[in-house]
XYZ file of C-alpha atoms in Angstrom:
511
model
C 197.720 78.486 312.809
C 195.742 80.644 314.952
C 196.418 82.394 318.400
C 194.011 83.007 321.170
C 194.271 84.565 323.780
C 190.866 84.814 326.530
C 191.296 87.812 328.408
C 188.245 88.717 329.546
C 187.575 88.046 333.192
C 187.606 91.651 335.229
C 190.750 91.065 337.547
C 188.575 91.319 340.774
C 191.231 89.699 342.200
C 193.505 92.253 341.561
C 191.337 94.273 343.671
C 191.680 99.052 342.636
C 194.480 97.522 339.591
C 191.787 95.441 337.897
C 189.251 97.639 338.193
C 190.893 99.924 335.979
C 193.693 97.212 333.974
C 193.073 94.433 332.099
C 195.299 92.085 333.604
C 197.192 90.663 331.280
C 198.532 94.070 330.134
C 199.969 94.908 333.636
C 204.195 94.769 333.106
C 206.172 92.196 333.342
C 209.668 92.690 333.521
C 209.231 96.018 331.287
C 206.773 94.641 329.068
C 203.235 94.363 329.977
C 201.935 90.230 329.906
C 200.248 90.802 326.581
C 203.410 91.898 324.712
C 205.462 87.886 326.197
C 202.136 86.366 325.264
C 201.477 88.139 321.472
C 205.093 86.832 320.378
C 205.668 83.716 322.444
C 202.795 82.783 320.038
C 203.812 85.005 316.839
C 207.226 82.339 317.460
C 205.650 79.111 317.907
C 203.680 79.711 314.012
C 200.812 81.964 314.983
C 199.893 84.045 311.562
C 197.177 85.589 313.601
C 196.082 86.240 316.599
C 192.950 87.563 318.331
C 192.484 88.279 322.032
C 188.736 88.012 323.371
C 187.379 90.957 326.041
C 185.248 92.079 328.184
C 186.731 95.141 330.533
C 188.770 98.102 330.053
C 189.321 96.881 326.872
C 190.699 100.825 325.695
C 193.759 100.544 328.025
C 194.294 97.196 325.973
C 193.943 98.807 322.457
C 195.807 101.559 323.966
C 198.654 98.866 324.913
C 198.448 96.906 321.747
C 199.123 100.101 319.940
C 202.297 101.687 322.001
C 204.132 98.107 320.412
C 202.855 98.237 316.812
C 201.142 94.782 317.341
C 198.492 94.561 315.174
C 195.944 91.944 316.597
C 192.489 90.560 316.696
C 190.649 91.653 319.653
C 186.983 90.060 319.596
C 184.497 91.139 322.553
C 182.940 88.251 324.931
C 179.930 89.838 325.313
C 178.837 87.505 328.018
C 180.707 86.028 330.997
C 180.289 83.465 330.847
C 182.880 81.121 331.208
C 186.510 80.417 329.854
C 184.197 77.503 326.554
C 182.890 81.019 326.414
C 185.976 83.139 325.993
C 186.940 81.466 323.304
C 184.177 80.501 321.517
C 184.055 84.610 321.438
C 187.025 84.207 319.157
C 185.517 82.378 316.312
C 185.534 83.823 312.275
C 182.602 82.098 310.738
C 185.337 82.666 307.200
C 188.210 81.188 308.740
C 189.374 77.826 306.655
C 189.896 74.470 309.143
C 192.849 75.413 310.430
C 195.109 74.383 314.054
C 194.918 76.707 316.998
C 196.549 77.497 319.958
C 195.348 79.037 323.332
C 197.026 81.027 325.928
C 195.556 82.231 328.482
C 195.926 85.844 330.056
C 197.127 85.763 332.975
C 201.089 83.024 331.529
C 204.013 84.186 330.250
C 205.467 80.808 329.019
C 209.106 79.640 329.373
C 209.824 77.101 327.774
C 209.138 76.152 323.921
C 206.474 73.571 322.266
C 208.743 70.921 320.014
C 207.490 71.293 316.480
C 206.502 67.628 316.481
C 203.643 68.298 318.831
C 201.720 70.167 316.762
C 200.256 67.119 314.078
C 198.243 66.032 317.818
C 196.591 68.073 320.404
C 198.192 68.617 323.494
C 197.217 70.274 327.053
C 200.218 71.839 329.321
C 199.428 70.234 332.086
C 201.469 70.804 336.288
C 201.837 68.486 339.674
C 199.798 71.368 342.117
C 198.688 69.811 345.801
C 195.098 72.128 345.934
C 193.132 69.489 343.260
C 189.249 72.013 344.724
C 191.091 74.770 342.363
C 192.095 73.513 339.869
C 190.359 71.037 337.047
C 192.528 67.871 337.425
C 193.323 66.036 334.869
C 193.945 61.706 334.615
C 195.952 60.567 332.078
C 196.437 56.891 330.978
C 199.627 54.785 331.263
C 201.043 56.467 327.334
C 199.819 60.190 329.247
C 196.633 60.559 327.046
C 194.264 62.118 329.387
C 190.840 60.059 330.092
C 189.222 62.229 332.167
C 188.964 65.880 333.176
C 187.773 66.987 337.124
C 187.169 70.160 337.328
C 187.680 71.669 340.483
C 187.257 68.464 342.218
C 185.702 68.234 345.647
C 186.937 64.703 345.919
C 191.188 63.875 345.741
C 190.923 61.940 342.707
C 193.654 59.718 341.824
C 195.748 62.422 339.989
C 198.129 65.621 341.175
C 197.990 66.474 337.882
C 195.962 70.270 336.524
C 195.536 72.001 333.223
C 197.984 74.899 333.438
C 197.221 77.177 330.218
C 197.923 76.018 327.501
C 196.102 74.531 324.526
C 196.402 72.880 321.260
C 193.746 72.077 319.330
C 194.715 70.681 315.174
C 191.182 71.929 313.970
C 189.851 74.946 314.637
C 186.307 73.364 312.820
C 185.949 70.730 315.125
C 186.679 72.928 318.423
C 184.208 75.316 317.531
C 181.262 72.758 316.492
C 181.413 70.988 320.538
C 182.081 75.255 321.826
C 178.937 75.684 320.237
C 177.688 72.367 321.275
C 179.187 72.466 325.308
C 177.502 76.862 324.762
C 173.885 76.109 323.535
C 172.816 73.391 326.696
C 172.602 74.653 329.955
C 173.364 71.621 331.764
C 176.890 71.876 330.415
C 178.045 74.622 333.115
C 179.638 73.841 335.838
C 179.299 75.763 338.410
C 177.329 78.412 336.599
C 180.081 78.857 333.686
C 181.028 76.283 330.874
C 184.233 75.601 331.471
C 186.703 75.098 328.949
C 186.875 71.107 330.188
C 183.879 69.660 329.528
C 185.389 70.079 325.471
C 188.228 69.044 326.130
C 186.097 65.622 327.786
C 185.046 65.397 324.309
C 188.581 65.665 321.215
C 189.829 63.642 323.876
C 187.056 61.606 323.986
C 186.385 61.295 320.592
C 190.455 62.108 319.885
C 193.721 61.829 321.215
C 194.659 64.047 323.391
C 198.613 64.313 325.005
C 200.270 66.737 327.679
C 202.762 68.317 327.874
C 205.112 70.365 330.727
C 206.161 74.080 330.851
C 207.858 76.333 332.210
C 205.557 79.425 333.322
C 204.940 82.356 335.575
C 201.197 82.885 336.346
C 199.328 85.711 337.630
C 196.557 85.028 339.073
C 196.505 85.894 341.473
C 197.269 90.212 342.901
C 199.441 88.309 345.350
C 200.689 85.981 342.753
C 201.913 88.945 340.269
C 203.618 90.785 343.159
C 205.075 87.584 344.098
C 205.882 86.818 340.289
C 207.168 89.723 338.675
C 211.033 89.883 339.172
C 210.525 93.270 340.661
C 213.184 93.650 343.330
C 212.120 95.085 346.709
C 213.981 94.874 349.722
C 216.933 97.782 349.462
C 220.743 97.088 348.699
C 222.626 97.885 351.434
C 220.043 95.609 354.421
C 218.860 92.051 354.517
C 214.904 91.447 356.286
C 214.300 87.954 357.613
C 210.063 86.814 358.555
C 209.813 84.230 360.714
C 206.365 84.667 361.806
C 205.069 88.727 363.560
C 208.861 89.478 363.692
C 210.661 91.217 361.295
C 214.607 91.121 361.428
C 217.003 93.295 359.837
C 220.296 93.236 358.956
C 223.434 93.896 357.549
C 227.292 93.963 357.480
C 227.778 96.548 354.237
C 226.059 99.129 355.847
C 226.222 99.103 359.505
C 226.068 102.502 360.571
C 222.298 102.505 359.252
C 220.952 100.125 360.292
C 222.386 101.107 363.852
C 221.119 104.608 362.744
C 217.981 103.421 362.041
C 217.718 101.070 365.081
C 218.726 104.217 367.385
C 215.805 106.791 366.351
C 213.389 104.143 367.381
C 214.197 103.068 370.333
C 215.425 106.894 371.411
C 211.296 108.284 370.152
C 208.757 110.459 372.681
C 205.740 108.271 373.641
C 203.659 109.438 371.385
C 205.365 109.020 368.132
C 206.718 105.962 369.387
C 203.388 104.772 369.186
C 203.450 104.890 366.065
C 206.299 102.662 365.883
C 206.995 98.451 365.365
C 208.307 97.628 368.717
C 212.194 96.785 368.879
C 212.241 93.452 370.513
C 215.874 92.493 370.146
C 219.295 93.723 368.320
C 222.778 93.672 368.443
C 224.570 96.441 367.068
C 228.247 95.590 367.442
C 228.368 91.891 365.796
C 230.599 92.245 362.200
C 226.144 91.124 360.437
C 224.056 94.645 362.517
C 220.413 94.290 362.991
C 217.378 94.543 364.856
C 214.742 92.541 365.364
C 211.218 94.277 365.931
C 206.606 93.472 365.747
C 205.746 92.785 362.159
C 203.612 95.124 361.531
C 199.642 92.765 359.877
C 199.104 96.261 357.962
C 199.146 97.430 354.375
C 201.498 99.910 353.447
C 200.084 103.343 352.069
C 201.231 102.612 349.144
C 199.910 99.404 348.277
C 197.002 101.200 349.226
C 196.811 103.672 346.735
C 198.277 101.429 343.899
C 196.090 98.047 344.708
C 193.570 97.968 347.267
C 191.920 101.274 347.642
C 190.649 104.553 346.060
C 187.671 106.019 347.787
C 188.076 109.673 348.920
C 186.393 108.614 352.472
C 189.726 105.957 352.926
C 191.891 108.630 351.318
C 190.025 112.004 352.849
C 190.965 110.562 357.030
C 194.338 108.466 356.152
C 196.130 111.672 354.543
C 194.580 113.416 357.562
C 196.160 111.326 359.710
C 199.159 111.971 357.728
C 199.030 115.768 358.137
C 198.444 115.492 361.466
C 201.806 112.858 362.424
C 203.639 115.893 360.663
C 202.507 118.364 363.451
C 203.162 116.213 366.389
C 206.505 115.186 365.191
C 207.110 119.304 364.144
C 205.561 119.749 368.172
C 209.152 118.191 369.755
C 211.642 119.842 366.190
C 215.457 120.746 367.850
C 217.417 123.304 364.882
C 219.338 121.383 363.349
C 221.342 121.972 360.105
C 219.161 119.085 358.179
C 218.631 121.228 355.221
C 221.968 121.876 354.372
C 222.658 118.432 353.557
C 219.787 118.034 351.298
C 221.519 119.832 349.297
C 225.487 119.032 349.799
C 223.734 115.524 348.643
C 221.835 116.801 346.192
C 225.590 118.291 344.275
C 227.241 114.781 345.038
C 224.810 113.066 344.015
C 224.267 114.669 340.767
C 227.926 113.951 339.837
C 227.488 110.592 339.572
C 224.406 110.758 337.052
C 225.578 107.640 334.083
C 222.473 108.655 332.172
C 222.530 111.750 329.562
C 221.191 115.439 331.425
C 221.098 118.659 330.526
C 223.170 120.713 332.722
C 222.760 123.800 332.988
C 219.302 123.202 333.501
C 220.656 121.340 336.711
C 223.359 123.972 337.706
C 220.353 126.526 337.983
C 217.830 124.602 339.490
C 220.809 123.666 342.375
C 221.110 128.258 342.688
C 217.658 128.203 342.752
C 216.654 125.021 345.178
C 220.009 126.816 347.286
C 218.768 130.396 347.520
C 215.336 128.463 348.189
C 216.990 127.318 350.737
C 218.041 130.344 352.409
C 215.652 132.522 352.230
C 213.097 130.566 353.791
C 211.899 130.157 357.157
C 213.464 126.689 358.060
C 210.497 124.474 359.734
C 212.060 122.240 362.774
C 210.690 118.419 363.193
C 210.988 115.183 364.816
C 211.533 113.579 361.213
C 210.432 110.620 360.169
C 213.254 111.630 356.875
C 211.335 109.315 354.402
C 207.550 109.725 354.589
C 207.059 108.063 351.054
C 203.464 105.823 350.598
C 205.674 102.547 351.272
C 207.019 103.443 354.619
C 203.815 104.125 355.783
C 201.647 101.024 356.962
C 197.815 101.859 357.458
C 194.674 100.187 359.481
C 191.950 101.707 357.583
C 191.422 102.455 361.669
C 193.083 106.115 361.501
C 196.030 103.957 362.549
C 199.479 104.326 361.319
C 202.747 103.334 361.507
C 206.286 104.001 360.811
C 209.191 102.463 358.872
C 212.697 102.206 357.129
C 212.943 106.096 359.220
C 216.350 108.241 357.182
C 217.641 107.604 360.789
C 218.704 111.259 361.560
C 216.005 112.497 364.942
C 216.128 115.907 364.043
C 214.977 117.383 360.614
C 212.570 119.918 358.502
C 209.027 119.571 357.954
C 209.063 120.568 354.878
C 211.192 117.712 353.407
C 208.715 115.677 354.480
C 206.095 116.684 352.989
C 208.020 116.530 349.935
C 207.643 113.073 350.296
C 204.645 113.199 350.534
C 204.058 114.636 347.324
C 206.808 112.423 345.545
C 204.355 109.668 345.911
C 201.282 111.638 345.525
C 201.578 114.223 342.575
C 204.410 112.335 340.880
C 204.161 108.711 340.941
C 206.634 107.825 342.885
C 205.181 105.303 344.080
C 203.659 103.537 340.430
C 207.813 103.405 339.106
C 209.775 102.129 341.641
C 206.814 99.726 341.509
C 207.962 99.341 337.472
C 203.852 100.230 336.698
C 204.684 101.444 333.718
C 206.282 100.143 330.102
C 208.741 101.848 328.277
C 208.980 101.971 324.496
C 212.437 104.355 323.718
C 211.702 108.277 325.196
C 207.504 107.456 325.652
C 206.616 105.574 328.877
C 203.413 105.314 330.421
C 202.478 104.825 333.749
C 199.113 102.094 335.336
C 197.576 105.802 337.252
C 194.601 105.272 336.411
C 191.886 105.699 338.845
C 193.891 107.950 340.567
C 192.623 111.588 339.821
C 189.982 111.986 342.396
C 192.849 110.963 345.442
C 194.944 114.070 344.185
C 193.287 115.621 344.051
C 192.419 115.651 346.866
C 195.933 115.868 348.214
C 195.955 119.872 346.567
C 192.861 120.600 348.342
C 194.656 119.682 351.332
C 198.058 120.845 350.287
C 196.111 124.091 349.251
C 194.692 124.715 353.119
C 198.074 123.862 355.306
C 200.950 125.347 352.660
C 200.991 129.286 351.448
C 201.744 130.141 347.909
C 205.832 130.072 348.601
C 205.754 127.029 351.546
C 204.622 125.125 347.788
C 206.742 126.693 346.041
C 209.945 125.260 348.296
C 208.435 122.280 349.248
C 208.195 121.388 345.161
C 211.841 122.318 344.587
C 212.157 119.978 347.321
C 210.807 116.769 345.516
C 212.653 118.402 342.381
C 216.044 117.253 344.163
C 214.324 113.832 345.287
C 213.827 113.207 342.102
C 217.448 114.461 340.869
C 219.135 112.092 343.499
C 217.502 109.091 343.032
C 218.383 108.818 339.459
C 222.115 107.174 340.500
C 220.468 104.980 343.549
C 217.907 103.200 340.235
C 221.405 101.945 338.863
C 220.082 99.193 337.468
C 217.443 100.599 336.546
C 218.061 102.639 333.038
C 213.767 103.065 332.140
C 213.448 104.385 336.057
C 216.530 106.984 336.011
C 215.371 108.345 332.115
C 211.538 109.387 334.281
C 212.843 110.185 337.339
C 215.436 113.037 335.400
C 211.714 113.848 332.708
C 209.534 114.289 336.681
C 212.475 116.218 337.729
C 212.791 118.438 335.239
C 208.659 118.649 335.074
C 208.810 119.404 338.450
C 211.376 122.502 338.047
C 209.316 123.814 335.524
C 206.431 124.057 336.899
C 207.911 125.570 339.418
C 209.079 127.958 336.939
C 206.186 128.692 334.798
C 203.590 128.663 338.522
C 205.500 130.208 340.603
C-alpha cells in the first residue's frame, strides 16, 4: 500500500511559526506531527510513504533525517488545492496498488480494521459548522451519495470528511485526478478540491465511511489547544469567566496571598501596568482573588507565533526596559539576592538527572562571589519578568501578570529573566517547541536572530561588561534552579542543564 501525506500548505493560519516551518513538523507530545503520521501509515501496511510539500521543505528534510525516516519528498509546483497535492505524489512507474492518504495536520488515534482495506472509504465526523467543511451525504447502508464542499446552505447531513482517505486502485485515483486538473471548470473556490474525485469514485464504485478519533492541528488556536502542553502552574487553579480571571489554591495559599498583596500595594504609575483586582478572600481554605482579564497577547505568544518584525520588538524592548527603570525608582535596600543563592543551593540538591557536580559547585562559588562583589540595584520587583508574564497590546502598553510576590528585589535579576527568554530560548523549551532524540535536541526557533541581535544591542547599550557577566550568571542560576521544578518532563530538565552549562562556559570564556 502507498501512503500519501499532503502537507504543501504555507501554514498562514499559524502566523509567524508557519512562516518558517511546515506545520506538519511541529511537535505534538515531544515528537513532530509528521513522525506520528508516518508511523501510523507504516502500522497500516504502507510500504512506501510520500510527503507532498511546497513550503519550508528543508525543515521537513531535517526532521526526517533527525528521525532516520526514509520517505519520498514530492513537490507540488502550483498551490492549486488538495487534489493537485495528491496528484503530485504520482509516479508513472507505479504498479496498481492501494492508497492511504492522511492530511498533514492530523494525528489519528484509532486503528483501521484490516477488512476495511478491501474497499474505498473515507473518515468522517459530525460538525456543527457545515460552511467550513466538505460535507457528505450517505445512504441507509452508510455509503457516500453526495459530497458538498463548504456549502452555503445547510445540507441534509452533519457529517464532514475528516482527513483520511483510502482507495483500492492508485491507477484509478490518479487517472481521475488528472482528468479533474485538466479542466478549470472543476475548481471550487479557486482550487481543485479532492471532493470532485471523491464524488466520481462514489458514483462509479462504492465508497464507505469510518469514524476515527483524531487530533486536528488545522489552525494555530487548535494546535495550541490540542498539543497537550501543561500551561497553568501546578500550585494554582485558573478559572476564566468572561472578562474576569480567578486564581485560587488550597495547596499553596501563601503564594496566592503574596501575589494578591503585590497587586494591591503598588504605586499608581506601576499599578496601571497590572490587571485590576475586583475581589478576594485571603482567609478561605481555598484562597483566591479575582482580577481583570486583559485582552492582549503575552510577549511569549508574540515571540513564538505572532510577530518577528524589528519595528515591533524595538518598541517592545524599550517599553520593557522603561518599565524596569520606573520600578527601580521605588527600590529599597533588601537581601533578595542572598535568597537567590540560597534557593539555587537548595534546588541543586533536588536535581535527579545526571549533572557534573564539580562544574555546578564551581558555578555556585563564582555566583556567590559575584553577588558579594557587585553593587546591587534595589528595585520594586516583579520577580518573574519573563515573556510569558508580560502582556503587550502593540501600542506600547505593557501589563504585568503572575508576580513572584516579594515587593523588593534587584534590577539585575529582572533583566536576567528577560535574557533567559530572548537569548537562551527558555520559552521554546517551556512551550515544548522542540524535538529530542537521545542527547540531541532541535528547537523550533528559526527567524529570531534579528530580534536577538536587537536585544543584544540594547543589552550592550545599558549595561557594562561586568554587569553583563553578572546578569548572565543570574541567568545560568535560573536554568539550574528550574531543573527540579520540571520533574514532569525529563527532556526539559536535560535541556535546561545544557543551557546552564552553555551560559556558564560563555561567561568563563568571553568575559
